mmCIF file of C-alpha atoms and ligand atoms in Angstrom:
data_model
loop_
_atom_site.group_PDB
_atom_site.id
_atom_site.type_symbol
_atom_site.label_atom_id
_atom_site.label_comp_id
_atom_site.label_asym_id
_atom_site.label_seq_id
_atom_site.Cartn_x
_atom_site.Cartn_y
_atom_site.Cartn_z
ATOM 1 C CA MET L 1 24.495 13.082 -1.672
ATOM 2 C CA THR L 2 23.932 9.770 -1.009
ATOM 3 C CA VAL L 3 20.364 8.565 -1.059
ATOM 4 C CA GLN L 4 18.827 7.258 2.601
ATOM 5 C CA LYS L 5 17.261 3.914 2.020
ATOM 6 C CA ILE L 6 14.316 2.857 3.889
ATOM 7 C CA SER L 7 14.980 -0.547 4.247
ATOM 8 C CA THR L 8 18.501 -1.621 4.691
ATOM 9 C CA GLY L 9 17.933 -5.511 2.647
ATOM 10 C CA GLN L 10 19.463 -6.997 5.732
ATOM 11 C CA ARG L 11 16.277 -7.705 7.578
ATOM 12 C CA LEU L 12 15.885 -11.427 6.719
ATOM 13 C CA SER L 13 11.967 -11.404 7.364
ATOM 14 C CA PRO L 14 9.635 -10.798 5.046
ATOM 15 C CA ALA L 15 7.965 -7.269 5.536
ATOM 16 C CA VAL L 16 4.441 -8.731 5.746
ATOM 17 C CA SER L 17 3.910 -11.902 6.542
ATOM 18 C CA LEU L 18 -0.241 -13.655 6.629
ATOM 19 C CA THR L 19 0.295 -16.646 7.642
ATOM 20 C CA GLN L 20 -3.521 -19.008 6.792
ATOM 21 C CA VAL L 21 -5.307 -15.907 7.017
ATOM 22 C CA ARG L 22 -9.607 -15.800 7.178
ATOM 23 C CA HIS L 23 -11.127 -13.535 7.407
ATOM 24 C CA VAL L 24 -14.979 -13.326 7.898
ATOM 25 C CA TYR L 25 -17.274 -10.239 7.696
ATOM 26 C CA GLY L 26 -20.507 -10.698 9.530
ATOM 27 C CA VAL L 27 -22.144 -13.745 11.888
ATOM 28 C CA LYS L 28 -24.451 -16.800 10.669
ATOM 29 C CA GLU L 29 -26.762 -16.394 7.849
ATOM 30 C CA THR L 30 -25.279 -13.225 6.954
ATOM 31 C CA ALA L 31 -21.119 -14.144 7.282
ATOM 32 C CA VAL L 32 -19.478 -14.079 4.506
ATOM 33 C CA THR L 33 -16.129 -15.361 3.988
ATOM 34 C CA ALA L 34 -13.592 -12.422 2.442
ATOM 35 C CA LEU L 35 -10.590 -13.900 3.019
ATOM 36 C CA ASN L 36 -10.155 -18.127 2.898
ATOM 37 C CA ASP L 37 -7.153 -19.513 4.095
ATOM 38 C CA VAL L 38 -4.568 -16.769 2.561
ATOM 39 C CA THR L 39 -0.754 -17.603 3.312
ATOM 40 C CA TRP L 40 1.784 -14.926 1.443
ATOM 41 C CA ASN L 41 5.265 -13.827 2.439
ATOM 42 C CA PHE L 42 5.778 -10.042 0.830
ATOM 43 C CA THR L 43 9.808 -9.766 0.895
ATOM 44 C CA PRO L 44 11.357 -6.136 1.166
ATOM 45 C CA GLY L 45 11.621 -4.174 -1.102
ATOM 46 C CA THR L 46 9.839 -5.719 -3.279
ATOM 47 C CA PHE L 47 6.828 -4.676 -5.249
ATOM 48 C CA THR L 48 3.162 -6.274 -4.882
ATOM 49 C CA ALA L 49 0.293 -6.068 -6.875
ATOM 50 C CA VAL L 50 -2.869 -7.560 -5.890
ATOM 51 C CA MET L 51 -5.591 -8.579 -8.320
ATOM 52 C CA GLY L 52 -8.914 -9.980 -8.880
ATOM 53 C CA PRO L 53 -12.866 -9.384 -9.459
ATOM 54 C CA SER L 54 -14.738 -7.236 -7.152
ATOM 55 C CA GLY L 55 -15.485 -8.992 -4.021
ATOM 56 C CA SER L 56 -12.814 -11.081 -4.469
ATOM 57 C CA GLY L 57 -10.802 -9.932 -1.130
ATOM 58 C CA LYS L 58 -8.316 -7.430 -2.845
ATOM 59 C CA THR L 59 -9.284 -4.614 -0.061
ATOM 60 C CA THR L 60 -10.050 -7.078 2.872
ATOM 61 C CA LEU L 61 -6.226 -8.592 2.524
ATOM 62 C CA LEU L 62 -4.662 -4.831 2.366
ATOM 63 C CA GLN L 63 -5.871 -3.958 5.352
ATOM 64 C CA CYS L 64 -5.145 -7.167 7.354
ATOM 65 C CA ALA L 65 -1.558 -7.091 6.201
ATOM 66 C CA ALA L 66 -1.634 -2.996 7.123
ATOM 67 C CA GLY L 67 -3.478 -3.596 10.707
ATOM 68 C CA LEU L 68 -6.309 -1.956 9.973
ATOM 69 C CA LEU L 69 -8.342 -5.124 10.374
ATOM 70 C CA GLU L 70 -7.592 -8.250 12.254
ATOM 71 C CA PRO L 71 -8.483 -11.573 10.806
ATOM 72 C CA THR L 72 -10.372 -13.717 12.669
ATOM 73 C CA THR L 73 -8.088 -16.621 12.278
ATOM 74 C CA GLY L 74 -4.509 -16.849 11.064
ATOM 75 C CA SER L 75 -1.572 -15.017 12.168
ATOM 76 C CA VAL L 76 0.058 -11.579 10.212
ATOM 77 C CA PHE L 77 3.550 -10.245 11.271
ATOM 78 C CA LEU L 78 4.635 -6.859 10.081
ATOM 79 C CA GLY L 79 8.559 -7.771 10.559
ATOM 80 C CA ASP L 80 8.713 -9.096 13.607
ATOM 81 C CA HIS L 81 5.128 -7.720 14.742
ATOM 82 C CA GLN L 82 2.720 -9.928 15.312
ATOM 83 C CA LEU L 83 -0.150 -7.738 14.369
ATOM 84 C CA ASN L 84 -2.759 -10.099 15.337
ATOM 85 C CA GLY L 85 -4.309 -9.979 18.835
ATOM 86 C CA MET L 86 -2.229 -7.178 19.866
ATOM 87 C CA PRO L 87 -3.547 -4.393 22.035
ATOM 88 C CA GLU L 88 -5.177 -1.713 20.108
ATOM 89 C CA LYS L 89 -2.748 1.005 21.553
ATOM 90 C CA LYS L 90 0.349 -0.741 20.685
ATOM 91 C CA LEU L 91 -1.017 -1.557 17.130
ATOM 92 C CA ALA L 92 -2.021 1.756 16.496
ATOM 93 C CA ILE L 93 1.836 2.900 16.915
ATOM 94 C CA ILE L 94 3.141 0.415 14.835
ATOM 95 C CA ARG L 95 0.907 1.594 11.891
ATOM 96 C CA ARG L 96 1.342 4.797 12.859
ATOM 97 C CA ASP L 97 5.547 4.355 12.867
ATOM 98 C CA LEU L 98 5.183 1.431 10.383
ATOM 99 C CA VAL L 99 2.902 1.695 7.230
ATOM 100 C CA GLY L 100 2.433 3.567 5.259
ATOM 101 C CA PHE L 101 -1.620 4.098 3.116
ATOM 102 C CA VAL L 102 -2.840 5.295 -0.158
ATOM 103 C CA PHE L 103 -6.269 5.491 -0.905
ATOM 104 C CA GLN L 104 -8.438 6.056 -4.027
ATOM 105 C CA ALA L 105 -9.615 9.503 -2.711
ATOM 106 C CA PHE L 106 -5.847 10.737 -1.900
ATOM 107 C CA ASN L 107 -7.590 11.592 1.547
ATOM 108 C CA LEU L 108 -5.242 14.997 1.917
ATOM 109 C CA MET L 109 -6.298 17.829 4.427
ATOM 110 C CA PRO L 110 -8.101 20.532 2.405
ATOM 111 C CA ALA L 111 -6.805 23.110 4.750
ATOM 112 C CA LEU L 112 -3.264 22.290 4.752
ATOM 113 C CA THR L 113 -0.730 22.998 2.291
ATOM 114 C CA ALA L 114 1.262 19.853 0.736
ATOM 115 C CA ALA L 115 4.342 20.338 2.556
ATOM 116 C CA GLU L 116 2.046 20.418 5.754
ATOM 117 C CA ASN L 117 0.397 17.948 4.387
ATOM 118 C CA ILE L 118 3.074 15.516 3.808
ATOM 119 C CA THR L 119 4.682 16.148 7.137
ATOM 120 C CA LEU L 120 1.692 15.541 9.379
ATOM 121 C CA PRO L 121 2.355 11.609 10.313
ATOM 122 C CA LEU L 122 5.295 13.127 11.963
ATOM 123 C CA ARG L 123 3.715 16.060 13.430
ATOM 124 C CA LEU L 124 0.880 13.541 15.033
ATOM 125 C CA ALA L 125 4.002 11.339 16.000
ATOM 126 C CA HIS L 126 5.522 14.165 18.035
ATOM 127 C CA ARG L 127 8.681 13.948 15.675
ATOM 128 C CA ALA L 128 10.703 16.739 13.868
ATOM 129 C CA ALA L 129 9.764 17.469 10.669
ATOM 130 C CA ASP L 130 12.272 16.546 8.559
ATOM 131 C CA GLN L 131 12.704 19.072 5.498
ATOM 132 C CA ALA L 132 15.568 17.179 3.659
ATOM 133 C CA TRP L 133 13.414 13.737 3.818
ATOM 134 C CA MET L 134 10.770 15.785 2.544
ATOM 135 C CA ASN L 135 11.944 18.112 0.044
ATOM 136 C CA GLU L 136 13.538 14.748 -1.193
ATOM 137 C CA LEU L 137 10.199 12.997 -1.905
ATOM 138 C CA ALA L 138 8.675 15.665 -3.184
ATOM 139 C CA LYS L 139 11.482 16.109 -6.285
ATOM 140 C CA ARG L 140 11.309 12.264 -6.518
ATOM 141 C CA ALA L 141 7.908 12.546 -6.824
ATOM 142 C CA GLY L 142 7.784 15.386 -9.528
ATOM 143 C CA ILE L 143 5.878 18.122 -7.024
ATOM 144 C CA ALA L 144 8.868 20.099 -5.486
ATOM 145 C CA ASN L 145 7.094 23.235 -6.851
ATOM 146 C CA ARG L 146 3.827 22.364 -5.484
ATOM 147 C CA LEU L 147 4.817 22.536 -2.051
ATOM 148 C CA SER L 148 2.975 25.310 -0.797
ATOM 149 C CA HIS L 149 -0.236 24.781 -2.716
ATOM 150 C CA ARG L 150 -3.546 23.639 -1.138
ATOM 151 C CA PRO L 151 -4.966 20.115 -2.166
ATOM 152 C CA HIS L 152 -7.577 22.012 -4.950
ATOM 153 C CA GLU L 153 -4.763 23.853 -6.428
ATOM 154 C CA LEU L 154 -3.385 20.552 -7.390
ATOM 155 C CA SER L 155 -4.188 17.802 -9.982
ATOM 156 C CA GLY L 156 -5.370 14.882 -9.009
ATOM 157 C CA GLY L 157 -2.381 12.854 -9.685
ATOM 158 C CA GLN L 158 -0.392 15.757 -8.419
ATOM 159 C CA GLN L 159 -2.480 14.931 -5.075
ATOM 160 C CA GLN L 160 -1.877 11.764 -5.090
ATOM 161 C CA ARG L 161 1.399 11.944 -5.266
ATOM 162 C CA VAL L 162 2.011 14.286 -2.266
ATOM 163 C CA ALA L 163 -0.215 11.342 -0.750
ATOM 164 C CA ILE L 164 2.031 9.286 -1.697
ATOM 165 C CA CYS L 165 4.925 11.696 0.098
ATOM 166 C CA ARG L 166 2.670 11.318 3.499
ATOM 167 C CA ALA L 167 2.866 7.725 3.631
ATOM 168 C CA LEU L 168 6.767 7.442 3.140
ATOM 169 C CA ILE L 169 8.087 10.405 5.357
ATOM 170 C CA THR L 170 8.151 8.043 8.638
ATOM 171 C CA LYS L 171 10.051 5.196 6.475
ATOM 172 C CA PRO L 172 7.252 2.718 6.766
ATOM 173 C CA ARG L 173 7.992 -1.220 6.823
ATOM 174 C CA VAL L 174 4.999 -0.929 4.431
ATOM 175 C CA LEU L 175 3.472 0.984 1.903
ATOM 176 C CA CYS L 176 0.095 -0.097 1.552
ATOM 177 C CA ALA L 177 -2.148 1.087 -1.579
ATOM 178 C CA ASP L 178 -5.967 0.768 -2.389
ATOM 179 C CA GLU L 179 -6.276 1.631 -5.913
ATOM 180 C CA PRO L 180 -4.300 4.633 -5.811
ATOM 181 C CA THR L 181 -4.559 4.917 -9.498
ATOM 182 C CA GLY L 182 -8.408 4.064 -9.841
ATOM 183 C CA ALA L 183 -9.665 7.932 -9.959
ATOM 184 C CA LEU L 184 -6.805 9.179 -12.223
ATOM 185 C CA ASP L 185 -6.620 9.483 -16.423
ATOM 186 C CA LYS L 186 -3.626 7.358 -17.744
ATOM 187 C CA ALA L 187 -0.979 10.002 -17.443
ATOM 188 C CA SER L 188 -1.519 10.689 -13.881
ATOM 189 C CA SER L 189 -1.815 6.917 -13.154
ATOM 190 C CA LYS L 190 1.581 7.076 -15.001
ATOM 191 C CA ALA L 191 3.435 9.198 -12.860
ATOM 192 C CA VAL L 192 2.119 7.735 -9.948
ATOM 193 C CA LEU L 193 2.705 4.258 -10.862
ATOM 194 C CA SER L 194 6.422 6.096 -11.393
ATOM 195 C CA VAL L 195 6.909 7.148 -8.124
ATOM 196 C CA LEU L 196 5.948 4.129 -6.392
ATOM 197 C CA ARG L 197 8.339 1.372 -8.748
ATOM 198 C CA ASP L 198 11.477 4.812 -7.695
ATOM 199 C CA ALA L 199 10.528 4.195 -3.806
ATOM 200 C CA VAL L 200 11.132 0.648 -4.856
ATOM 201 C CA ASN L 201 13.900 0.758 -6.713
ATOM 202 C CA GLU L 202 15.777 3.444 -4.839
ATOM 203 C CA LEU L 203 14.083 3.962 -1.509
ATOM 204 C CA GLY L 204 14.502 -0.377 -0.993
ATOM 205 C CA GLN L 205 10.493 0.628 -0.171
ATOM 206 C CA THR L 206 8.099 -2.128 -0.068
ATOM 207 C CA VAL L 207 4.759 -1.656 -1.936
ATOM 208 C CA ILE L 208 1.655 -3.662 -1.647
ATOM 209 C CA MET L 209 -0.663 -2.093 -4.502
ATOM 210 C CA VAL L 210 -4.565 -2.932 -5.029
ATOM 211 C CA THR L 211 -5.406 -2.862 -8.408
ATOM 212 C CA HIS L 212 -7.807 -3.579 -11.173
ATOM 213 C CA ASP L 213 -5.908 -1.861 -13.926
ATOM 214 C CA PRO L 214 -3.634 -4.734 -15.826
ATOM 215 C CA VAL L 215 -1.419 -1.874 -16.964
ATOM 216 C CA ALA L 216 -0.636 -0.701 -13.135
ATOM 217 C CA ALA L 217 -0.498 -3.865 -11.827
ATOM 218 C CA ALA L 218 2.322 -4.999 -14.676
ATOM 219 C CA HIS L 219 4.575 -2.409 -12.719
ATOM 220 C CA ALA L 220 4.627 -4.440 -9.919
ATOM 221 C CA ASP L 221 7.506 -7.033 -9.570
ATOM 222 C CA GLN L 222 4.860 -9.738 -8.906
ATOM 223 C CA VAL L 223 0.844 -10.327 -8.875
ATOM 224 C CA LEU L 224 -1.116 -11.897 -6.498
ATOM 225 C CA PHE L 225 -4.302 -12.869 -8.075
ATOM 226 C CA LEU L 226 -7.099 -13.356 -5.673
ATOM 227 C CA VAL L 227 -10.455 -15.120 -6.479
ATOM 228 C CA ASP L 228 -13.247 -15.878 -3.753
ATOM 229 C CA GLY L 229 -10.746 -14.399 -0.630
ATOM 230 C CA ARG L 230 -7.690 -17.225 -1.967
ATOM 231 C CA ILE L 231 -4.821 -16.655 -3.791
ATOM 232 C CA VAL L 232 -5.190 -18.930 -6.985
ATOM 233 C CA ASP L 233 -2.286 -17.715 -9.153
ATOM 234 C CA VAL L 234 0.980 -15.123 -8.977
ATOM 235 C CA MET L 235 2.553 -13.805 -11.951
ATOM 236 C CA GLU L 236 6.698 -12.783 -11.780
ATOM 237 C CA THR L 237 7.971 -9.841 -13.937
ATOM 238 C CA PRO L 238 4.268 -9.336 -15.425
ATOM 239 C CA THR L 239 2.812 -8.165 -18.928
ATOM 240 C CA PRO L 240 0.353 -5.835 -19.070
ATOM 241 C CA GLU L 241 -0.578 -8.549 -21.903
ATOM 242 C CA ARG L 242 -0.035 -11.601 -19.398
ATOM 243 C CA VAL L 243 -2.104 -9.844 -16.562
ATOM 244 C CA ALA L 244 -5.331 -9.131 -18.692
ATOM 245 C CA ALA L 245 -4.938 -12.676 -20.048
ATOM 246 C CA THR L 246 -4.751 -14.466 -16.749
ATOM 247 C CA MET L 247 -8.224 -12.021 -15.256
ATOM 248 C CA THR L 248 -9.902 -12.947 -18.662
ATOM 249 C CA ARG L 249 -8.825 -16.544 -17.482
ATOM 250 C CA LEU L 250 -10.178 -16.464 -13.850
ATOM 251 C CA ALA L 251 -13.063 -14.706 -15.140
ATOM 252 C CA GLY L 252 -14.330 -16.963 -17.358
ATOM 253 C CA GLU L 253 -13.699 -19.887 -14.327
ATOM 254 C CA ASP L 254 -16.420 -17.917 -11.964
HETATM 255 P P1 ADP C 18 -12.653 -5.950 -3.343
HETATM 256 O O1 ADP C 18 -11.711 -4.963 -2.801
HETATM 257 O O2 ADP C 18 -11.751 -7.169 -3.679
HETATM 258 O O3 ADP C 18 -13.450 -5.520 -4.040
HETATM 259 P P2 ADP C 18 -13.039 -6.527 -0.247
HETATM 260 O O4 ADP C 18 -12.247 -7.002 0.277
HETATM 261 O O5 ADP C 18 -14.072 -5.208 -0.322
HETATM 262 O O6 ADP C 18 -13.165 -6.973 -1.939
HETATM 263 O O7 ADP C 18 -14.169 -7.462 0.294
HETATM 264 C C1 ADP C 18 -14.939 -9.184 -0.015
HETATM 265 C C2 ADP C 18 -16.105 -9.594 0.115
HETATM 266 O O8 ADP C 18 -16.365 -9.314 1.820
HETATM 267 C C3 ADP C 18 -17.058 -9.156 -0.462
HETATM 268 O O9 ADP C 18 -18.397 -10.102 -0.969
HETATM 269 C C4 ADP C 18 -17.488 -8.013 0.190
HETATM 270 O O10 ADP C 18 -19.028 -7.491 -0.511
HETATM 271 C C5 ADP C 18 -17.731 -8.298 2.222
HETATM 272 N N1 ADP C 18 -16.801 -7.599 2.764
HETATM 273 C C6 ADP C 18 -16.412 -6.391 2.423
HETATM 274 N N2 ADP C 18 -16.090 -5.822 4.069
HETATM 275 C C7 ADP C 18 -17.642 -6.076 4.848
HETATM 276 C C8 ADP C 18 -17.536 -5.070 5.792
HETATM 277 N N3 ADP C 18 -17.419 -4.263 6.242
HETATM 278 N N4 ADP C 18 -18.861 -5.973 6.075
HETATM 279 C C9 ADP C 18 -19.813 -7.090 5.248
HETATM 280 N N5 ADP C 18 -19.073 -8.023 4.794
HETATM 281 C C10 ADP C 18 -17.413 -7.499 4.136
HETATM 282 MG MG1 MG C 19 -11.633 -2.796 -2.565
#
């Protein structure tokens, strides 16, 4: 069986492009600048980890990239779609069709089976459930024999792998994950990270993952380091040791 690629590799434009993105929460004396002049192009079919101290703007960056949050200034493109300034209705459709989300807390529907959770985005979009694609994703994620189970019958690692399958079922342009292994033990984290890695290597998916774990970050192709809302460092082909050393250095400069 030939594997259907999510990204054709023919798309020349970045999967996600942030240009001079600045985000300020609150106003006047309560104003917090969470992102400060962030410019970055996420290359299609690559895995990027975003690291930085707590409060450095990681979640804000991910939410801007995913169209969940409109930056105060600057522009965000998802492929050819300019997200900033887009009417909310259109933006909701773009998010639904082109963005996959994975959260630390899994956020599965407790009353639905794993299979029903995975295909839920298609039902919400009034699209036909693609059983072959669901089975393919579940097989890759190692949960093919868990599809009839409900979330409470699954381990945390299995639940997160269901959540990743759910995020991939629509073949999104980008998969955004905010600390997807933050609630998992070492073995479960490893399984979840290898599913994300395979999604990039074998399906051509673009993944952006926020993490504070150097071991998790080392599964990525590159790591962006944020401090005070700015990208202060970029590392290619990271290793846990080099990532940890950079984090230590950045904490020291704080
Ligand atoms: P990280 O994910 O790196 O911990 P965040 O992006 O969540 O950082 O937050 C960046 C900064 O913005 C922090 O100072 C945080 O307190 C602030 N912040 C985040 N969300 C809000 C919000 N909804 N309202 C006000 N301030 C916020
Ligand atoms: Mg965060």
